CSV table of C-alpha atoms and ligand atoms in Angstrom, one decimal:
chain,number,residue,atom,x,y,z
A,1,UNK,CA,0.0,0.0,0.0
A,2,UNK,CA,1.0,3.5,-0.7
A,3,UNK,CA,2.1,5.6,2.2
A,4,UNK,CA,0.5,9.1,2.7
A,5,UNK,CA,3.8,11.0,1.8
A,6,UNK,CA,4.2,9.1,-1.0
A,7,UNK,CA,0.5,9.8,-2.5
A,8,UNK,CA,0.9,13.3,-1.1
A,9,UNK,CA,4.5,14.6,-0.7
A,10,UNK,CA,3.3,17.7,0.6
A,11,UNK,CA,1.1,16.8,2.9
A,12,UNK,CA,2.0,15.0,6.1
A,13,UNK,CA,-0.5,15.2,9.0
A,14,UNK,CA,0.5,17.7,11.5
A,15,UNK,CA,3.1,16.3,13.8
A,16,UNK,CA,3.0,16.2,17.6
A,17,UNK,CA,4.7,18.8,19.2
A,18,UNK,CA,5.9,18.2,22.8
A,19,UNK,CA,4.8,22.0,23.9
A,20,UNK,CA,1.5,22.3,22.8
A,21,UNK,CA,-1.6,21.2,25.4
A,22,UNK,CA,-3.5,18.0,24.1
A,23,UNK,CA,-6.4,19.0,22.3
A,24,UNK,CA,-9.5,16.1,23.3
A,25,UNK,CA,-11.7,16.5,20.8
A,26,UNK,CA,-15.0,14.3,21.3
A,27,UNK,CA,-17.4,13.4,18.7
A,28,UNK,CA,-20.5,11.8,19.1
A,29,UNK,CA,-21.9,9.9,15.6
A,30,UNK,CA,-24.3,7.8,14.5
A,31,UNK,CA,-25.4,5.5,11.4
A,32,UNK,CA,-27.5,7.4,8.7
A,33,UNK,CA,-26.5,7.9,4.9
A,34,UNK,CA,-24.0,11.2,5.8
A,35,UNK,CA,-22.3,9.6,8.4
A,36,UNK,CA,-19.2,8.1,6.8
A,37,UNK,CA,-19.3,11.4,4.6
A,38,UNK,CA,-19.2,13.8,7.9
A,39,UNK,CA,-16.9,11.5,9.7
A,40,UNK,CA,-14.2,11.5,6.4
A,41,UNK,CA,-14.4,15.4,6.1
A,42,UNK,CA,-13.6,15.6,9.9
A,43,UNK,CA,-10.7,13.7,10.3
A,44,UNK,CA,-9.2,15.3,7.6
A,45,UNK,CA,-9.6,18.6,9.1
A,46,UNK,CA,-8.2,17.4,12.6
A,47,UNK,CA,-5.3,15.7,10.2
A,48,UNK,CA,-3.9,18.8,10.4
A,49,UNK,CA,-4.1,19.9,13.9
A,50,UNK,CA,-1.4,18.7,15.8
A,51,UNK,CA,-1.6,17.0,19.5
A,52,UNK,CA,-5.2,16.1,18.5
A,53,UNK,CA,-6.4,13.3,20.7
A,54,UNK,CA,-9.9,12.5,18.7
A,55,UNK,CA,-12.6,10.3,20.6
A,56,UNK,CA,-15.4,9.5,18.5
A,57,UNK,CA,-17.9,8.2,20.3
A,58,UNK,CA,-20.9,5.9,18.2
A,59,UNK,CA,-24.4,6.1,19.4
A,60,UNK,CA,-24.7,2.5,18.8
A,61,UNK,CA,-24.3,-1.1,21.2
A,62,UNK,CA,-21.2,-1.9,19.4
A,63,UNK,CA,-18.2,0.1,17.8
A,64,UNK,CA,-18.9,-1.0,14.0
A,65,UNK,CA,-17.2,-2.0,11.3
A,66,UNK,CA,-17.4,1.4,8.9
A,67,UNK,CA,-16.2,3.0,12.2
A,68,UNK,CA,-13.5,1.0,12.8
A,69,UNK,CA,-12.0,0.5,9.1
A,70,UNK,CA,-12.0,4.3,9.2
A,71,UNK,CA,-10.1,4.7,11.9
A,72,UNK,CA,-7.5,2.5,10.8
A,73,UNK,CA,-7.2,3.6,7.4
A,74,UNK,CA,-6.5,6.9,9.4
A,75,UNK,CA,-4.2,5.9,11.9
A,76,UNK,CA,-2.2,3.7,9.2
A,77,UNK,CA,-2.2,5.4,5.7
A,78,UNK,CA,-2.7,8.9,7.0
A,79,UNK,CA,-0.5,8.6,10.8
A,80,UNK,CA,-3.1,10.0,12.6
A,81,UNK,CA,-2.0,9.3,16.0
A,82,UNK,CA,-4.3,9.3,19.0
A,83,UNK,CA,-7.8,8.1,18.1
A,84,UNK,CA,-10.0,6.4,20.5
A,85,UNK,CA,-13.0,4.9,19.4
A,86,UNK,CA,-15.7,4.3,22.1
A,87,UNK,CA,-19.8,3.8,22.3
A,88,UNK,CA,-22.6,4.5,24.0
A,89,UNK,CA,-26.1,3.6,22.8
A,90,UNK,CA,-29.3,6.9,23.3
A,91,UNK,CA,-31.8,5.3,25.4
A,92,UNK,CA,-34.7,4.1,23.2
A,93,UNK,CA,-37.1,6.6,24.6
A,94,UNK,CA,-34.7,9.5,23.8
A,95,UNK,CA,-33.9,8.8,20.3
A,96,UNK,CA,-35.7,10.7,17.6
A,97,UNK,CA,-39.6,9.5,16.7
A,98,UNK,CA,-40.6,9.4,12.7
A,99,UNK,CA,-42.2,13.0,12.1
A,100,UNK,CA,-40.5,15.0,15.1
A,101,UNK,CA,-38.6,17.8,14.3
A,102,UNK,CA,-35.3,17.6,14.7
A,103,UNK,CA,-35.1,19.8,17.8
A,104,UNK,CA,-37.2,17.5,20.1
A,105,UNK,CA,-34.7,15.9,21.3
A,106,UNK,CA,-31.2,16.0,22.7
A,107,UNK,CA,-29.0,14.9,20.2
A,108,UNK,CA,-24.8,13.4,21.1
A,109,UNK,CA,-25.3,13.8,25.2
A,110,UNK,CA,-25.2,9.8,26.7
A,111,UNK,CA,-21.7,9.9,23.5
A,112,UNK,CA,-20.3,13.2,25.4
A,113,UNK,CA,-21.2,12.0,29.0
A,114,UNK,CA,-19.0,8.5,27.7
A,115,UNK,CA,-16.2,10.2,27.0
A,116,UNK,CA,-15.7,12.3,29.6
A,117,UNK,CA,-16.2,9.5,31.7
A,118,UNK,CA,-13.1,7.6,29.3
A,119,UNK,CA,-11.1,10.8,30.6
A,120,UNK,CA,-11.9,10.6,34.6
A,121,UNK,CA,-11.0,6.6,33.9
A,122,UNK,CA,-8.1,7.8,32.3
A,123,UNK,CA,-7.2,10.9,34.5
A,124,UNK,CA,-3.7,9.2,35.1
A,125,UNK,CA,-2.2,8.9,31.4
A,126,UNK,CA,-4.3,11.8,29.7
A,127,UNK,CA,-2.5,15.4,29.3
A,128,UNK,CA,-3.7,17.1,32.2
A,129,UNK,CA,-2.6,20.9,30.9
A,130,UNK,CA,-5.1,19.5,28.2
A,131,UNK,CA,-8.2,20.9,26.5
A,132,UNK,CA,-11.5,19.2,25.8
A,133,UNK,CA,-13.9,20.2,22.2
A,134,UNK,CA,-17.7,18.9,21.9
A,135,UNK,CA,-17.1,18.9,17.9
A,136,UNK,CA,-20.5,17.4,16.4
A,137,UNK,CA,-19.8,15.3,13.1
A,138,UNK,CA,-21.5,17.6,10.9
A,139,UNK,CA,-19.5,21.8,11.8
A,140,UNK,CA,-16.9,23.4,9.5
A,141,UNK,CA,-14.3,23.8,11.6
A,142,UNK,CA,-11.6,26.4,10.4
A,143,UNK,CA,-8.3,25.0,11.8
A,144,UNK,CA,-7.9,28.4,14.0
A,145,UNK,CA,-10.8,27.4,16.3
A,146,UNK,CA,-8.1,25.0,17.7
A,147,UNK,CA,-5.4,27.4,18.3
A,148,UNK,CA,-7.7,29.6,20.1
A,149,UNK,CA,-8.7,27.4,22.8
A,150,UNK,CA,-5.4,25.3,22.9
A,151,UNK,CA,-4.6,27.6,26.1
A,152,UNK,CA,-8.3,27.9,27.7
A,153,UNK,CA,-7.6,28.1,31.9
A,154,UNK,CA,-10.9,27.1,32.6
A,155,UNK,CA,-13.8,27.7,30.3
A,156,UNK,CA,-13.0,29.5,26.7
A,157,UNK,CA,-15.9,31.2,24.6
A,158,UNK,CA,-16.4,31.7,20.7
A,159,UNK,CA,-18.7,32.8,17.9
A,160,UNK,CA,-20.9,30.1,16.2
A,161,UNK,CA,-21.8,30.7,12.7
A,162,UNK,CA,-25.6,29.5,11.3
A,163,UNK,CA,-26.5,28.7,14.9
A,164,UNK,CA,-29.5,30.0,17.2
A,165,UNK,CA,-31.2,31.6,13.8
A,166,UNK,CA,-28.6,33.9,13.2
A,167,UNK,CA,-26.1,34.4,10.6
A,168,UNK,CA,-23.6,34.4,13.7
A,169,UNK,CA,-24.5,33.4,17.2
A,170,UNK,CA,-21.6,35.7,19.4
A,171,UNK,CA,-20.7,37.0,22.5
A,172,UNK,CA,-20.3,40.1,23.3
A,173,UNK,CA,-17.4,41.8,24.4
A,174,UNK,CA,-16.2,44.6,26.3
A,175,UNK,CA,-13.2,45.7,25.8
A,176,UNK,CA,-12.2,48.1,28.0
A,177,UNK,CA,-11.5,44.6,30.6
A,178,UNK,CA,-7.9,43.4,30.8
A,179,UNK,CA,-8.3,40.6,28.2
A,180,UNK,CA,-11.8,41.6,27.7
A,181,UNK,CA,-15.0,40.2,29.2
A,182,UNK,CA,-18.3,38.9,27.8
A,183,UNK,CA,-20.4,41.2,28.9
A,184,UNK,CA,-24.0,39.9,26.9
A,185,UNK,CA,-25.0,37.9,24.1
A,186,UNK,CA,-26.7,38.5,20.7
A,187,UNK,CA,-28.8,35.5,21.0
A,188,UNK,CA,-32.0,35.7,20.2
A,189,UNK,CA,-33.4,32.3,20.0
A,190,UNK,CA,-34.0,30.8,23.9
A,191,UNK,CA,-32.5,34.1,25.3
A,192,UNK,CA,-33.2,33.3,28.9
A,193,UNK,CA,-30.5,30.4,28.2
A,194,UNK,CA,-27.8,31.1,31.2
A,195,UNK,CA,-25.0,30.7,28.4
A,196,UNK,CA,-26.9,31.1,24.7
A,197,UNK,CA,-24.1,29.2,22.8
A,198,UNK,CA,-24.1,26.4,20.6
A,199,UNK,CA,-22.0,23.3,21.4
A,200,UNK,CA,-19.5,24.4,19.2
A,201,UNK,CA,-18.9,27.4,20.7
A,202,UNK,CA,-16.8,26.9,23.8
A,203,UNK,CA,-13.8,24.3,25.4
A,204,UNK,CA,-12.8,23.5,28.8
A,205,UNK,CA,-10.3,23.0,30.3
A,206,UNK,CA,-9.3,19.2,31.4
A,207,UNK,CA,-7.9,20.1,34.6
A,208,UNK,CA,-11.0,22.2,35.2
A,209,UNK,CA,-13.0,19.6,33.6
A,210,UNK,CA,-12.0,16.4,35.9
A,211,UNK,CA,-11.9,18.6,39.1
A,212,UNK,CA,-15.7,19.5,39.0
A,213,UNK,CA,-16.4,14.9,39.1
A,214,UNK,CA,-19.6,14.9,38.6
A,215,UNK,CA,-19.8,17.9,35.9
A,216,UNK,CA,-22.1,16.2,33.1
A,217,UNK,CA,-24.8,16.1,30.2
A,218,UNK,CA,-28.2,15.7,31.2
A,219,UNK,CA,-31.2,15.6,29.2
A,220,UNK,CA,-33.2,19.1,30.0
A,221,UNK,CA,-35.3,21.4,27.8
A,222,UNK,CA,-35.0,22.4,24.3
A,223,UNK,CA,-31.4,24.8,24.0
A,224,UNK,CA,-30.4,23.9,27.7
A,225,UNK,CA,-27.7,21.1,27.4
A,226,UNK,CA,-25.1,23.7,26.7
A,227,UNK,CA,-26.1,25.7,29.6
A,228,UNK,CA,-26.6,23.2,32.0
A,229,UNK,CA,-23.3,21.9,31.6
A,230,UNK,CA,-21.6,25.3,31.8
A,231,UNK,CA,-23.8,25.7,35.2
A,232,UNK,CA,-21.6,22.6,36.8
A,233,UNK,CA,-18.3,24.7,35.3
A,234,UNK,CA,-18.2,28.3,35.8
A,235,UNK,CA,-21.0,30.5,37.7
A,236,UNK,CA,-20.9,33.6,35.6
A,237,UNK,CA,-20.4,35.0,32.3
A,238,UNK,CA,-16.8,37.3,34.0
A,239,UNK,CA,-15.5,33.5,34.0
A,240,UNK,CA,-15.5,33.0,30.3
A,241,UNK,CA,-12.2,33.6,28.6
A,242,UNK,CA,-13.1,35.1,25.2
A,243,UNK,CA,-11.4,34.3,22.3
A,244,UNK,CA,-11.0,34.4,18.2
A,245,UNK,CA,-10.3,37.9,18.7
A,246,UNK,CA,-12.5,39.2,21.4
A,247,UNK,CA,-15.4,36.9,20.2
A,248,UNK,CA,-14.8,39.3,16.2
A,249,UNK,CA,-14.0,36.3,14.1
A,250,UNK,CA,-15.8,33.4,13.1
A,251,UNK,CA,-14.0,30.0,13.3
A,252,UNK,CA,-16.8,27.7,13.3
A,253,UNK,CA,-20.0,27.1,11.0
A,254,UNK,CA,-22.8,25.0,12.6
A,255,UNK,CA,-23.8,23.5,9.2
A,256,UNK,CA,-25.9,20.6,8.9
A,257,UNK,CA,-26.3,18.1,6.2
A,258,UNK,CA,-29.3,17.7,4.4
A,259,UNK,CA,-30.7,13.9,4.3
A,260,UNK,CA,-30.5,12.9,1.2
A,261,UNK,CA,-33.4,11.9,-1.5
A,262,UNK,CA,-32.8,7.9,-2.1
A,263,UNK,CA,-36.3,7.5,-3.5
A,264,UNK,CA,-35.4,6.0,-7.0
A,265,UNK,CA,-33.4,3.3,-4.9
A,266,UNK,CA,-35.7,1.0,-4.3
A,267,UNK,CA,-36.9,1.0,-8.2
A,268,UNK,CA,-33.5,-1.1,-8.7
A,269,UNK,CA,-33.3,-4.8,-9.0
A,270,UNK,CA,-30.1,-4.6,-7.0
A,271,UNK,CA,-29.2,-1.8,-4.4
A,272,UNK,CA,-27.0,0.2,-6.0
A,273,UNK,CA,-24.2,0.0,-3.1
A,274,UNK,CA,-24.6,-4.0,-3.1
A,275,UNK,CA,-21.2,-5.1,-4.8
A,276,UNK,CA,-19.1,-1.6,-3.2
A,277,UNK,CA,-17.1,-1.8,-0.8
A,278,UNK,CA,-17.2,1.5,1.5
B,1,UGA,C1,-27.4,21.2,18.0
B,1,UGA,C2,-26.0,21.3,18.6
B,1,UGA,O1,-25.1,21.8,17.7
B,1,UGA,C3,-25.6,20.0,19.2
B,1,UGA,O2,-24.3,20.0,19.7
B,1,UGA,C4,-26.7,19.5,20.2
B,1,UGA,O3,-26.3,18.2,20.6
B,1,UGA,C5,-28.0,19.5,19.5
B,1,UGA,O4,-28.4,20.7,18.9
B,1,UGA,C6,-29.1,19.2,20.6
B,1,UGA,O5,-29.6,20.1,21.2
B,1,UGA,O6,-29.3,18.0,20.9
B,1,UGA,P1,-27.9,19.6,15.7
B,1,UGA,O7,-27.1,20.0,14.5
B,1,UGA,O8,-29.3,19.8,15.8
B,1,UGA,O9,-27.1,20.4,16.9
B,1,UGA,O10,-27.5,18.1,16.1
B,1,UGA,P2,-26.8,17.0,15.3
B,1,UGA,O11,-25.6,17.5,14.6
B,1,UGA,O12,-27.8,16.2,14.6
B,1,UGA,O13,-26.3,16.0,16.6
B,1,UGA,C7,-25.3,16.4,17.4
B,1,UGA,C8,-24.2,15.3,17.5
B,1,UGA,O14,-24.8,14.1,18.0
B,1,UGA,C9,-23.7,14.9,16.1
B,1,UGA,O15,-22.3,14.7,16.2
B,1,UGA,C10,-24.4,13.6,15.8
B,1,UGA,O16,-23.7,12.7,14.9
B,1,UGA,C11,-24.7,13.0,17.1
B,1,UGA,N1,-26.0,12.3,17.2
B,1,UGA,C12,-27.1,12.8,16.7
B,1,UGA,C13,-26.0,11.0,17.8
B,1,UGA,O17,-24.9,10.5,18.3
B,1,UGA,N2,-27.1,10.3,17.9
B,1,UGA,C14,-28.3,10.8,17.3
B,1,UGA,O18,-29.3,10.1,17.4
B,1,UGA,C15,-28.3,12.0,16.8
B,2,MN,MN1,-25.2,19.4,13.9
């Protein structure tokens, strides 16, 4: 087989570097026609971050095989090097019913809860100047995003593109605060939420993180999850260390993927994907 340099001299995957925090990025993911699609443009952004540590946790009883091969075509081919693969099945009763809006329910939290639990397990062995990323399977992530919070104390804060309704969902900062300090939001959608941000829009520190043991998901109204957890974190907005510029620039687009239109599939004799390998 071909080695990555070889297919791409000028592109090796970033490289670790002893002097930069761990970045833990989790990733909660689960079978539907996208998936392998979301999961493949991912890694090859985080190819290119170094000290990425990526856990990708399935919604599913098993790790499976698409999974799996993935992960070692990227740990082989590509020299990816930490990727941990875990799962952690939604209860029945939480998953998504035919016909209810996306929104209805809360979507990646038993996946998140799983691998923060892997870290507490692994509290002994993991970098503890580390940083931990909620990145969904379906953002843009510019690579940026990950220098910004790469030195987050406790709890670091950024704007989220396409999210809450808006164009861009942002903190506001003042700037006349050593360092400056989110001082209100823009958020308009759910704006009683204690901290209006999407998922996407803030890290944490691992020290921080594994010092607060029982800080966790939990299943709570429409828009809460994110605030609920920051509740168990910080206890006011003067905690939140602003970044990408004072909370200026965007470095992350919550996009979502559009299901796709398989209806002329089942006219075929044979499905179309039945002698493919993928
Ligand atoms: C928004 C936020 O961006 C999410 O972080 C948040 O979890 C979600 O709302 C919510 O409130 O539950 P949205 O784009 O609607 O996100 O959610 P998805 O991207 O569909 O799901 C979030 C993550 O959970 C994804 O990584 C997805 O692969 C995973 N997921 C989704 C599962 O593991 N199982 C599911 O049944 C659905
Ligand atoms: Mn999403």
């Amino acid at each position: 087989m071909l080695k990555c340099e070889q297919l791409f001299p000028c592109r090796v995957p970033a490289r670790r570097n002893d002097s930069l925090a761990t970045i833990y990025v989790i990733t909660p993911t689960y079978y539907r026609h996208t998936q392998m699609a979301e999961l493949l443009r991912l890694s090859y952004t985080l190819l290119l971050v170094p000290n990425v540590h990526w856990i990708i946790v399935e919604d599913a009883n098993i790790k499976t095989g698409r999974v799996t091969n993935l992960i070692s075509r990227l740990e082989e081919v590509h020299k990816f090097r930490t990727i941990t693969q875990l799962h952690a099945r939604t209860p029945p009763e939480f998953k998504l019913k035919a016909g209810e809006p996306s929104w209805a329910r809360p979507k990646g939290l038993w996946q998140r809860n799983a691998a923060i639990e892997w870290l507490r397990k692994s509290s002994s062995s993991i970098d503890s100047n580390g940083v931990v990323y909620f990145a969904d399977d379906d953002n843009t992530y510019d690579l940026r995003v990950f220098e910004e919070m790469r030195n987050t104390l406790r709890v670091s804060i950024w704007p989220v593109a396409l999210a809450g309704g808006l164009l861009v969902e942002r903190p506001i900062v003042d700037d006349s605060a050593h360092g400056g300090k989110v001082v209100a939001f823009n958020s308009l959608w759910q704006p009683a939420r204690p901290y209006p941000i999407d998922m996407a829009g803030f890290a944490v520190s691992v020290r921080h993180l594994l010092e607060r043991t029982n800080a966790k998901f939990t299943p709570t109204k429409i828009g809460y999850m994110e605030s609920l957890f920051l509740q168990q974190l910080i206890s006011s907005w003067d905690e939140l260390e602003p970044k990408a510029d004072r909370c200026t620039k965007v470095y992350v687009w919550h996009t979502q993927t559009k299901s796709p239109q398989l209806h002329e599939e089942r006219k075929l004799a044979k499905p179309s994907f039945s002698d493919l390998e993928w």
